[in-house]
Coordinates of C-alpha atoms and ligand atoms in Angstrom, one line a residue:
X1 CA -37.6 34.7 -40.8
X2 CA -37.4 31.1 -39.6
X3 CA -37.4 28.0 -41.8
X4 CA -40.5 25.9 -41.2
X5 CA -40.1 23.4 -38.3
X6 CA -40.8 20.4 -40.6
X7 CA -37.8 21.4 -42.7
X8 CA -35.4 20.4 -40.0
X9 CA -36.2 16.7 -40.5
X10 CA -35.6 16.7 -44.3
X11 CA -33.1 17.4 -46.9
X12 CA -33.9 21.0 -47.9
X13 CA -33.7 23.0 -51.1
X14 CA -34.0 26.8 -50.9
X15 CA -35.7 28.8 -53.6
X16 CA -34.7 32.5 -53.5
X17 CA -37.7 34.4 -54.9
X18 CA -37.1 37.5 -57.1
X19 CA -40.8 37.9 -57.7
X20 CA -41.5 35.8 -60.8
X21 CA -45.1 35.0 -61.5
X22 CA -44.2 31.3 -61.7
X23 CA -41.9 30.8 -58.7
X24 CA -44.5 28.6 -57.0
X25 CA -44.3 26.2 -60.0
X26 CA -40.6 25.6 -59.3
X27 CA -41.6 24.4 -55.8
X28 CA -44.3 22.2 -57.2
X29 CA -41.9 20.6 -59.7
X30 CA -39.5 19.8 -56.8
X31 CA -42.1 18.5 -54.4
X32 CA -43.2 16.1 -57.2
X33 CA -39.7 14.8 -57.1
X34 CA -40.1 14.3 -53.3
X35 CA -37.7 17.0 -52.5
X36 CA -38.6 19.4 -49.6
X37 CA -38.2 23.0 -50.6
X38 CA -39.2 26.4 -49.3
X39 CA -39.6 29.7 -51.1
X40 CA -38.2 32.8 -49.4
X41 CA -38.1 36.4 -50.7
X42 CA -34.6 37.5 -51.7
X43 CA -34.5 40.3 -49.1
X44 CA -35.1 37.8 -46.3
X45 CA -32.4 35.5 -47.2
X46 CA -29.6 36.8 -44.9
X47 CA -26.3 35.0 -44.3
X48 CA -27.7 33.9 -40.9
X49 CA -30.8 32.5 -42.5
X50 CA -28.7 30.6 -45.0
X51 CA -26.6 29.1 -42.1
X52 CA -29.7 28.1 -40.2
X53 CA -31.6 26.7 -43.3
X54 CA -28.5 24.8 -44.5
X55 CA -29.9 24.0 -48.0
X56 CA -28.5 21.1 -50.0
X57 CA -29.1 23.2 -53.1
X58 CA -30.3 26.7 -54.1
X59 CA -32.5 27.9 -56.9
X60 CA -32.6 31.6 -57.9
X61 CA -36.0 32.4 -59.4
X62 CA -36.9 34.6 -62.3
X63 CA -38.3 38.1 -61.6
X64 CA -39.4 41.3 -63.3
X65 CA -36.4 43.5 -62.4
X66 CA -33.3 44.2 -64.5
X67 CA -29.9 43.4 -63.1
X68 CA -28.6 46.4 -64.9
X69 CA -30.7 48.8 -62.8
X70 CA -29.2 50.2 -59.7
X71 CA -30.5 48.7 -56.5
X72 CA -31.9 45.7 -58.4
X73 CA -32.4 42.6 -56.1
X74 CA -29.4 40.3 -55.2
X75 CA -29.0 37.2 -53.1
X76 CA -26.3 37.4 -50.5
X77 CA -22.9 36.5 -51.9
X78 CA -22.7 33.6 -49.4
X79 CA -25.1 31.7 -51.6
X80 CA -22.2 31.0 -53.9
X81 CA -19.9 30.0 -51.0
X82 CA -22.1 27.2 -49.5
X83 CA -20.4 24.6 -51.7
X84 CA -23.8 23.4 -52.9
X85 CA -25.3 23.3 -56.4
X86 CA -27.0 26.5 -57.5
X87 CA -29.5 26.9 -60.4
X88 CA -30.3 30.4 -61.7
X89 CA -33.4 30.8 -63.8
X90 CA -33.9 33.8 -66.1
X91 CA -33.4 36.8 -63.8
X92 CA -31.7 34.3 -61.4
X93 CA -29.3 33.4 -64.2
X94 CA -28.5 37.0 -65.0
X95 CA -27.9 37.9 -61.3
X96 CA -25.6 34.9 -61.0
X97 CA -23.6 36.0 -64.1
X98 CA -23.3 39.6 -62.9
X99 CA -22.3 38.6 -59.4
X100 CA -19.8 36.0 -60.5
X101 CA -18.0 38.3 -62.9
X102 CA -19.9 38.1 -66.2
X103 CA -21.9 40.8 -68.0
X104 CA -25.6 41.3 -68.7
X105 CA -26.8 43.7 -71.4
X106 CA -30.2 45.2 -72.3
X107 CA -32.3 44.3 -75.3
X108 CA -30.7 45.2 -78.7
X109 CA -33.0 42.8 -80.5
X110 CA -32.3 39.7 -78.4
X111 CA -35.5 39.8 -76.3
X112 CA -37.5 36.6 -76.5
X113 CA -41.0 36.0 -75.2
X114 CA -42.8 32.7 -75.7
X115 CA -41.8 29.5 -77.3
X116 CA -38.2 29.0 -78.4
X117 CA -36.0 26.0 -79.4
X118 CA -32.7 25.3 -77.8
X119 CA -30.0 23.1 -79.4
X120 CA -27.1 21.4 -77.5
X121 CA -23.5 22.6 -77.6
X122 CA -21.8 20.2 -75.2
X123 CA -22.7 17.4 -72.8
X124 CA -23.9 18.4 -69.3
X125 CA -25.3 16.3 -66.4
X126 CA -28.2 18.8 -66.1
X127 CA -29.3 18.1 -69.7
X128 CA -29.0 14.3 -69.5
X129 CA -31.9 12.7 -71.4
X130 CA -33.2 16.2 -72.3
X131 CA -32.9 16.8 -76.0
X132 CA -35.3 15.1 -78.3
X133 CA -34.0 15.1 -82.0
X134 CA -31.2 17.4 -81.1
X135 CA -33.4 20.3 -80.0
X136 CA -36.0 21.0 -77.3
X137 CA -38.9 23.4 -76.8
X138 CA -38.6 25.9 -74.0
X139 CA -40.5 28.9 -72.7
X140 CA -38.5 32.2 -72.8
X141 CA -39.5 35.5 -71.3
X142 CA -36.6 37.9 -71.2
X143 CA -35.6 41.4 -72.3
X144 CA -32.0 41.5 -71.0
X145 CA -29.4 38.9 -71.9
X146 CA -26.1 37.6 -70.8
X147 CA -23.3 39.1 -73.0
X148 CA -20.2 37.7 -71.3
X149 CA -19.9 34.6 -69.2
X150 CA -18.5 34.6 -65.7
X151 CA -15.1 32.9 -65.3
X152 CA -15.5 29.1 -65.1
X153 CA -18.8 29.0 -67.1
X154 CA -19.2 27.4 -70.6
X155 CA -22.1 27.3 -73.0
X156 CA -24.0 24.0 -73.1
X157 CA -27.1 25.0 -75.2
X158 CA -28.1 27.9 -77.3
X159 CA -31.3 29.4 -78.8
X160 CA -31.7 31.9 -81.6
X161 CA -32.3 34.8 -79.2
X162 CA -30.1 33.5 -76.3
X163 CA -26.6 32.3 -77.3
X164 CA -26.2 31.5 -73.6
X165 CA -29.5 29.6 -73.1
X166 CA -27.8 27.0 -70.8
X167 CA -24.5 27.7 -69.3
X168 CA -22.7 26.1 -66.3
X169 CA -19.6 25.9 -64.3
X170 CA -19.7 22.1 -64.0
X171 CA -16.8 22.0 -61.4
X172 CA -18.8 24.0 -58.9
X173 CA -22.2 22.7 -60.0
X174 CA -23.5 26.2 -60.9
X175 CA -26.1 26.1 -63.6
X176 CA -27.8 29.0 -65.3
X177 CA -30.7 28.8 -67.8
X178 CA -32.3 31.7 -69.6
X179 CA -35.7 30.0 -70.0
X180 CA -38.3 28.8 -67.5
X181 CA -38.1 25.0 -67.0
X182 CA -40.9 25.1 -64.4
X183 CA -43.7 26.0 -66.8
X184 CA -45.9 23.7 -68.8
X185 CA -44.6 25.1 -72.1
X186 CA -41.1 23.7 -71.4
X187 CA -42.4 20.1 -71.7
X188 CA -39.1 18.5 -70.5
X189 CA -38.6 20.9 -67.6
X190 CA -39.2 18.1 -65.0
X191 CA -36.2 16.2 -66.4
X192 CA -34.0 19.2 -65.9
X193 CA -35.1 19.5 -62.3
X194 CA -34.6 15.8 -61.7
X195 CA -31.1 16.1 -63.0
X196 CA -30.4 19.1 -60.8
X197 CA -31.6 17.4 -57.6
X198 CA -29.7 14.3 -58.5
X199 CA -26.5 16.4 -59.0
X200 CA -27.2 17.8 -55.5
X201 CA -27.5 14.3 -54.0
X202 CA -31.2 14.5 -52.8
X203 CA -32.5 11.1 -51.8
X204 CA -36.2 12.0 -52.2
X205 CA -37.1 11.8 -48.5
X206 CA -40.3 14.0 -48.7
X207 CA -43.2 11.5 -48.7
X208 CA -46.7 11.8 -47.4
X209 CA -46.2 8.9 -45.1
X210 CA -43.3 10.7 -43.4
X211 CA -45.3 13.9 -43.3
X212 CA -48.3 12.3 -41.7
X213 CA -46.2 10.9 -38.8
X214 CA -44.3 14.1 -38.2
X215 CA -47.5 16.2 -38.4
X216 CA -49.3 14.0 -35.9
X217 CA -46.4 14.4 -33.4
X218 CA -46.3 18.1 -34.0
X219 CA -50.0 18.5 -33.4
X220 CA -49.8 16.5 -30.2
X221 CA -47.0 18.6 -28.9
X222 CA -48.8 21.8 -29.8
X223 CA -52.2 21.0 -28.5
X224 CA -51.4 18.9 -25.4
X225 CA -54.7 17.9 -23.8
X226 CA -56.6 21.0 -24.8
X227 CA -59.7 21.0 -27.1
X228 CA -59.7 21.9 -30.8
X229 CA -62.6 23.1 -32.9
X230 CA -62.7 23.0 -36.7
X231 CA -65.1 24.5 -39.2
X232 CA -65.7 21.6 -41.5
X233 CA -66.9 22.8 -44.9
X234 CA -66.8 19.5 -46.8
X235 CA -64.0 20.9 -49.0
X236 CA -60.7 19.0 -49.3
X237 CA -58.6 21.2 -47.1
X238 CA -60.7 21.4 -44.0
X239 CA -61.6 17.7 -44.4
X240 CA -57.9 16.6 -44.5
X241 CA -57.0 18.9 -41.7
X242 CA -59.8 17.5 -39.6
X243 CA -58.8 13.9 -40.3
X244 CA -55.2 14.6 -39.5
X245 CA -56.0 16.3 -36.2
X246 CA -58.4 13.6 -35.3
X247 CA -55.7 11.0 -35.8
X248 CA -53.4 13.1 -33.5
X249 CA -55.8 14.0 -30.7
X250 CA -59.0 11.9 -31.2
X251 CA -62.0 13.2 -29.3
X252 CA -60.3 16.4 -28.3
X253 CA -61.4 17.6 -31.8
X254 CA -65.0 18.7 -32.4
X255 CA -66.0 19.8 -35.9
X256 CA -68.8 22.2 -36.7
X257 CA -70.5 21.8 -40.1
X258 CA -72.5 25.0 -40.8
X259 CA -75.5 24.2 -43.0
X260 CA -76.5 27.5 -44.5
X261 CA -79.1 26.1 -46.8
X262 CA -76.9 26.9 -49.8
X263 CA -75.4 23.5 -50.2
X264 CA -75.7 21.0 -53.1
X265 CA -78.2 18.1 -53.3
X266 CA -77.6 15.7 -50.3
X267 CA -74.3 17.4 -49.5
X268 CA -74.8 18.0 -45.8
X269 CA -75.9 14.4 -45.2
X270 CA -73.0 13.0 -47.2
X271 CA -70.4 15.1 -45.4
X272 CA -71.8 14.7 -41.9
X273 CA -72.4 11.0 -42.5
X274 CA -68.9 10.3 -43.7
X275 CA -67.1 12.1 -40.9
X276 CA -69.5 11.1 -38.1
X277 CA -70.4 7.6 -39.0
X278 CA -67.4 6.3 -41.0
X279 CA -64.6 8.2 -39.4
X280 CA -66.0 8.6 -35.9
X281 CA -65.3 12.3 -35.6
X282 CA -67.4 14.3 -33.3
X283 CA -69.4 16.6 -35.7
X284 CA -72.0 19.2 -34.8
X285 CA -74.4 19.7 -37.7
X286 CA -75.5 23.3 -37.3
X287 CA -78.9 23.5 -39.1
X288 CA -79.1 27.2 -39.7
X289 CA -80.9 27.3 -43.1
X290 CA -83.7 29.5 -41.8
X291 CA -81.4 32.1 -40.4
X292 CA -79.3 32.4 -43.6
X293 CA -82.1 32.3 -46.1
X294 CA -84.2 34.6 -44.0
X295 CA -81.5 37.3 -43.9
X296 CA -80.9 36.9 -47.6
X297 CA -84.5 37.4 -48.5
X298 CA -84.9 40.2 -51.0
X299 CA -81.2 40.8 -51.4
X300 CA -79.8 40.8 -54.9
X301 CA -76.5 42.7 -54.7
X302 CA -73.6 40.2 -55.0
X303 CA -71.3 41.9 -52.4
X304 CA -74.2 42.4 -49.9
X305 CA -75.0 38.7 -50.2
X306 CA -71.4 37.7 -49.6
X307 CA -71.1 40.0 -46.6
X308 CA -74.3 38.7 -45.0
X309 CA -73.2 35.1 -45.5
X310 CA -69.7 35.8 -44.2
X311 CA -71.0 37.6 -41.1
X312 CA -73.6 35.0 -40.2
X313 CA -71.1 32.2 -40.7
X314 CA -68.9 33.7 -38.1
X315 CA -71.8 34.4 -35.7
X316 CA -73.1 30.8 -36.1
X317 CA -69.7 29.2 -35.8
X318 CA -69.0 31.2 -32.7
X319 CA -72.4 30.2 -31.1
X320 CA -71.7 26.5 -31.5
X321 CA -68.0 26.8 -30.6
X322 CA -69.0 28.6 -27.3
X323 CA -70.9 25.4 -26.4
X324 CA -67.7 23.4 -26.5
X325 CA -66.2 23.9 -23.1
X326 CA -62.5 24.6 -22.9
X327 CA -61.8 25.0 -26.6
X328 CA -58.4 26.5 -26.9
X329 CA -57.5 25.9 -30.6
X330 CA -59.1 26.5 -33.9
X331 CA -58.0 24.2 -36.8
X332 CA -57.6 25.8 -40.2
X333 CA -56.7 24.2 -43.6
X334 CA -54.3 27.0 -44.6
X335 CA -52.1 25.8 -47.4
X336 CA -48.5 26.7 -48.4
X337 CA -49.5 29.1 -51.2
X338 CA -51.3 31.3 -48.6
X339 CA -48.2 31.3 -46.5
X340 CA -45.5 32.2 -49.0
X341 CA -44.7 35.9 -48.7
X342 CA -44.9 37.4 -52.1
X343 CA -42.3 39.9 -53.3
X344 CA -44.1 43.0 -54.3
X345 CA -42.5 45.5 -56.6
X346 CA -45.6 47.7 -57.0
X347 CA -46.3 48.0 -53.3
X348 CA -50.0 48.8 -53.5
X349 CA -52.8 46.4 -52.6
X350 CA -54.5 44.7 -55.4
X351 CA -58.1 45.5 -56.3
X352 CA -60.8 43.5 -54.6
X353 CA -62.9 41.7 -57.2
X354 CA -65.0 39.6 -54.7
X355 CA -64.7 39.6 -50.9
X356 CA -63.9 36.0 -50.1
X357 CA -65.6 34.1 -47.4
X358 CA -63.5 32.7 -44.6
X359 CA -63.2 32.5 -40.9
X360 CA -60.3 35.1 -40.7
X361 CA -60.5 37.3 -37.6
X362 CA -62.2 34.6 -35.6
X363 CA -59.2 33.3 -33.6
X364 CA -58.4 36.8 -32.1
X365 CA -62.1 37.5 -31.4
X366 CA -62.5 34.2 -29.6
X367 CA -59.1 34.0 -27.9
X368 CA -58.2 30.9 -29.8
X369 CA -54.8 29.7 -31.0
X370 CA -54.4 28.3 -34.5
X371 CA -53.6 24.7 -35.5
X372 CA -52.7 24.7 -39.2
X373 CA -51.3 21.3 -40.1
X374 CA -51.3 21.8 -43.9
X375 CA -49.2 25.0 -43.9
X376 CA -46.3 23.3 -45.7
X377 CA -48.4 21.6 -48.4
X378 CA -49.6 22.4 -51.9
X379 CA -53.1 21.4 -52.9
X380 CA -52.0 18.2 -54.7
X381 CA -50.0 17.2 -51.6
X382 CA -53.1 17.7 -49.5
X383 CA -54.9 15.3 -51.7
X384 CA -52.1 12.8 -51.4
X385 CA -52.2 13.2 -47.6
X386 CA -56.0 12.7 -47.6
X387 CA -55.6 9.4 -49.5
X388 CA -52.9 8.4 -47.0
X389 CA -55.4 9.1 -44.2
X390 CA -58.0 6.9 -45.9
X391 CA -60.5 9.5 -47.2
X392 CA -62.3 8.1 -50.2
X393 CA -61.0 9.0 -53.7
X394 CA -64.2 10.5 -55.0
X395 CA -64.2 12.8 -52.0
X396 CA -60.5 13.9 -52.3
X397 CA -61.0 14.6 -56.0
X398 CA -64.0 16.8 -55.6
X399 CA -64.1 20.1 -57.5
X400 CA -63.7 23.2 -55.3
X401 CA -67.0 24.6 -53.8
X402 CA -67.1 28.2 -52.6
X403 CA -67.9 29.1 -49.0
X404 CA -71.0 31.2 -50.0
X405 CA -72.3 28.1 -51.9
X406 CA -75.2 28.2 -54.2
X407 CA -75.9 31.9 -53.3
X408 CA -73.3 33.0 -55.9
X409 CA -74.7 30.6 -58.5
X410 CA -78.1 32.2 -58.2
X411 CA -77.6 35.7 -59.5
X412 CA -80.3 38.2 -58.2
X413 CA -82.7 37.3 -55.5
X414 CA -82.4 33.9 -53.8
X415 CA -85.6 32.0 -53.2
X416 CA -86.0 28.5 -51.8
X417 CA -87.8 27.6 -55.0
X418 CA -84.9 28.7 -57.2
X419 CA -82.4 26.9 -54.9
X420 CA -84.3 23.6 -55.3
X421 CA -84.4 23.9 -59.1
X422 CA -80.7 24.7 -59.1
X423 CA -79.8 21.8 -56.9
X424 CA -81.6 19.3 -59.2
X425 CA -80.1 20.8 -62.4
X426 CA -76.6 20.7 -60.9
X427 CA -77.0 17.1 -59.8
X428 CA -78.0 16.0 -63.3
X429 CA -75.1 18.0 -64.9
X430 CA -72.5 16.5 -62.5
X431 CA -74.0 13.0 -63.0
X432 CA -73.6 13.5 -66.8
X433 CA -70.0 14.6 -66.4
X434 CA -69.2 11.6 -64.2
X435 CA -71.0 9.2 -66.5
X436 CA -68.9 10.4 -69.4
X437 CA -65.7 10.0 -67.5
X438 CA -64.9 13.7 -67.7
X439 CA -65.0 14.8 -64.0
X440 CA -61.2 14.6 -63.4
X441 CA -60.4 16.4 -66.6
X442 CA -62.4 19.4 -65.4
X443 CA -61.2 21.8 -62.7
X444 CA -64.7 22.9 -61.7
X445 CA -68.2 22.4 -63.1
X446 CA -71.6 23.5 -61.9
X447 CA -74.9 24.9 -62.9
X448 CA -76.2 28.4 -62.2
X449 CA -79.8 29.5 -62.4
X450 CA -80.2 32.7 -64.3
X451 CA -82.5 35.5 -63.1
X452 CA -84.6 35.3 -66.3
X453 CA -87.6 33.2 -67.3
X454 CA -88.1 32.5 -70.9
X455 CA -90.9 31.0 -73.0
X456 CA -90.8 27.5 -74.3
X457 CA -93.0 24.8 -75.6
X458 CA -93.3 21.3 -74.1
X459 CA -95.8 18.8 -75.4
X460 CA -98.5 21.1 -76.8
X461 CA -98.3 23.6 -74.0
X462 CA -96.5 26.9 -73.5
X463 CA -94.0 27.0 -70.6
X464 CA -92.5 30.1 -68.9
X465 CA -89.6 28.8 -66.8
X466 CA -86.1 29.6 -65.7
X467 CA -83.0 29.3 -67.9
X468 CA -79.9 27.7 -66.5
X469 CA -76.3 28.1 -67.5
X470 CA -73.8 25.3 -67.3
X471 CA -70.2 26.2 -66.5
X472 CA -67.1 23.9 -66.7
X473 CA -63.5 25.2 -66.7
X474 CA -60.0 23.9 -66.7
X475 CA -57.6 25.8 -64.5
X476 CA -54.5 25.3 -62.4
X477 CA -55.3 27.5 -59.5
X478 CA -58.6 29.2 -60.2
X479 CA -56.7 32.5 -61.0
X480 CA -57.2 32.0 -64.8
X481 CA -59.4 29.5 -66.5
X482 CA -60.6 28.3 -69.9
X483 CA -64.0 26.9 -70.6
X484 CA -64.1 23.1 -71.1
X485 CA -64.7 22.1 -74.8
X486 CA -67.5 19.6 -74.4
X487 CA -68.7 17.8 -77.5
X488 CA -72.0 18.9 -78.9
X489 CA -73.4 15.4 -78.3
X490 CA -72.6 15.7 -74.6
X491 CA -74.1 19.2 -74.4
X492 CA -77.4 18.3 -76.2
X493 CA -77.8 15.1 -74.2
X494 CA -77.2 17.0 -70.9
X495 CA -79.6 19.8 -71.9
X496 CA -82.3 17.2 -72.8
X497 CA -81.9 15.5 -69.5
X498 CA -82.0 18.7 -67.4
X499 CA -85.2 19.8 -69.2
X500 CA -86.8 16.4 -68.9
X501 CA -85.8 15.8 -65.3
X502 CA -85.9 19.2 -63.7
X503 CA -89.2 21.0 -63.4
X504 CA -88.8 24.7 -63.6
X505 CA -86.1 24.9 -66.3
X506 CA -87.0 25.1 -69.9
X507 CA -83.8 26.4 -71.4
X508 CA -80.1 25.4 -71.0
X509 CA -77.1 27.4 -72.1
X510 CA -73.4 26.6 -72.0
X511 CA -71.1 29.4 -70.8
X512 CA -68.0 29.7 -73.0
X513 CA -66.3 32.7 -71.2
X514 CA -62.7 32.3 -70.0
X515 CA -61.3 34.0 -67.0
X516 CA -60.3 36.7 -67.4
X517 CA -62.6 38.4 -68.5
X518 CA -65.2 36.3 -66.8
X519 CA -64.9 35.0 -63.3
X520 CA -65.5 31.3 -62.6
X521 CA -68.5 31.9 -60.3
X522 CA -71.4 34.1 -61.3
X523 CA -71.1 36.6 -58.4
Ligands
LIG1 P1 -63.9 33.4 -59.2 O1 -65.4 33.3 -59.3 O2 -63.4 34.5 -58.3 O3 -63.5 32.0 -58.4 O4 -63.2 33.2 -60.5 C1 -62.2 31.5 -58.3 C2 -62.3 30.3 -57.4 O5 -62.6 30.6 -56.1 C3 -63.8 30.0 -55.6 N1 -64.5 31.0 -54.8 C4 -64.6 31.0 -53.5 N2 -64.1 30.1 -52.6 N3 -65.0 31.4 -50.8 C5 -64.4 30.3 -51.3 O6 -64.0 29.5 -50.4 C6 -65.5 32.3 -51.7 O7 -66.1 33.3 -51.2 C7 -65.3 32.1 -53.1 N4 -65.6 32.8 -54.2 C8 -65.1 32.1 -55.2 C9 -64.5 29.7 -56.9 O8 -65.4 28.6 -56.6 C10 -63.4 29.3 -57.8 O9 -62.9 28.0 -57.5

């Protein structure tokens, strides 16, 4: 496996992945420190790869295996001969001890899961400015523990369940921690990473300004004078990808915005207006509402709806793309988390909960090559790049919106009537959230129209109208989520506004389901 081409221009840190659930968080903490890093699975880190990648420092991640077990994963020994700082985290710490001559033992009552407190034993550069009141909170998750240190290592901090919570061989800049400094529950974790990259001599050369210039050069080199097409969804990723490619190749880029009739209030006009009128991009507004809503008529099964929308989207996109003569490239807003190869210990595929909507498969079908200028970036970096490219803040900070749009917020049969009601209710709800200054605290918020009508009373009359559900969640990546704890005042004010301002709704509920067991969307 090759290091990414961007890597060659920057100081690089290598994260060797042993399959921890939180390895990506290590990379994010480092990128926040403006350090370029890549995650590679342990079994692909060969001595040749190490020589080619030439990291300035190495981090060995955690993982679910036990170093005591035969055949458990190891990095190549060459990692310890590079002459660069190495940080082992949890499993990474144990593998380091074992390979460098220490000993790891199983259980015997020393397992720790969850919050723990470590106290200092001796001064260490890695722990500079770290301890508050002589102890610090960390997140532990280990069954095995180090029983004997490798030669050259000393103890620098301990916890009740891990006498070797922080150990190091300061001469060689080898550091080993039993806890996870990358997670939120180790509040001072970022300090530890800052100290580590300082010890490794990183200058912090990974900035969005630098990335923008390099990406523009790279796109020009890849595309030459060929034409590029891009499916613009109005989401942050495709928007930033389009803006970047436009900066690189100007009018060689044409965007297709597919309007499936399942967008939010005024959304199509806002997106097309911004890109076409303010940014001078060439945008085709594909008005295909009739087609999509026609085929969805009478369909209420969630997966069938998703499949219909996915299929039509591809057909429509292809129809418009075919009109662009000489198109050779398809732009996609693929992000780094989609690129990182995960280390799988179970082997089998995971269960499909919902079939996601995307344009996968299109490039081969249409004979197009891919341009993916965001492949090295995390979501927060894409936002920073978008700002760098001059996209407005309110646009960059928008909550995610799913490809199938309002279809999956309208459980049961979709009708134009219901969609209109939903659009209005959603707009009032989001307006309320913005007015109360809560938008940026919430990961995603929207209204859904429920497939039930209930009886109400307004004025002196009986009503028989739809009920809507309001959803707002906090999350890091959409994989898990908590409902947002609005105040009762906010909720009652919002319910009153929706009922007063939106004809067709006479009841408002607030959804307090977390994910799991619920999903964020309704279908
Ligand atoms: P769920 O409902 O699975 O949603 O908890 C998790 C996140 O994914 C978004 N989502 C989608 N995004 N195409 C997308 O582009 C889809 O088909 C799709 N389905 C769900 C959802 O909005 C949430 O942010």
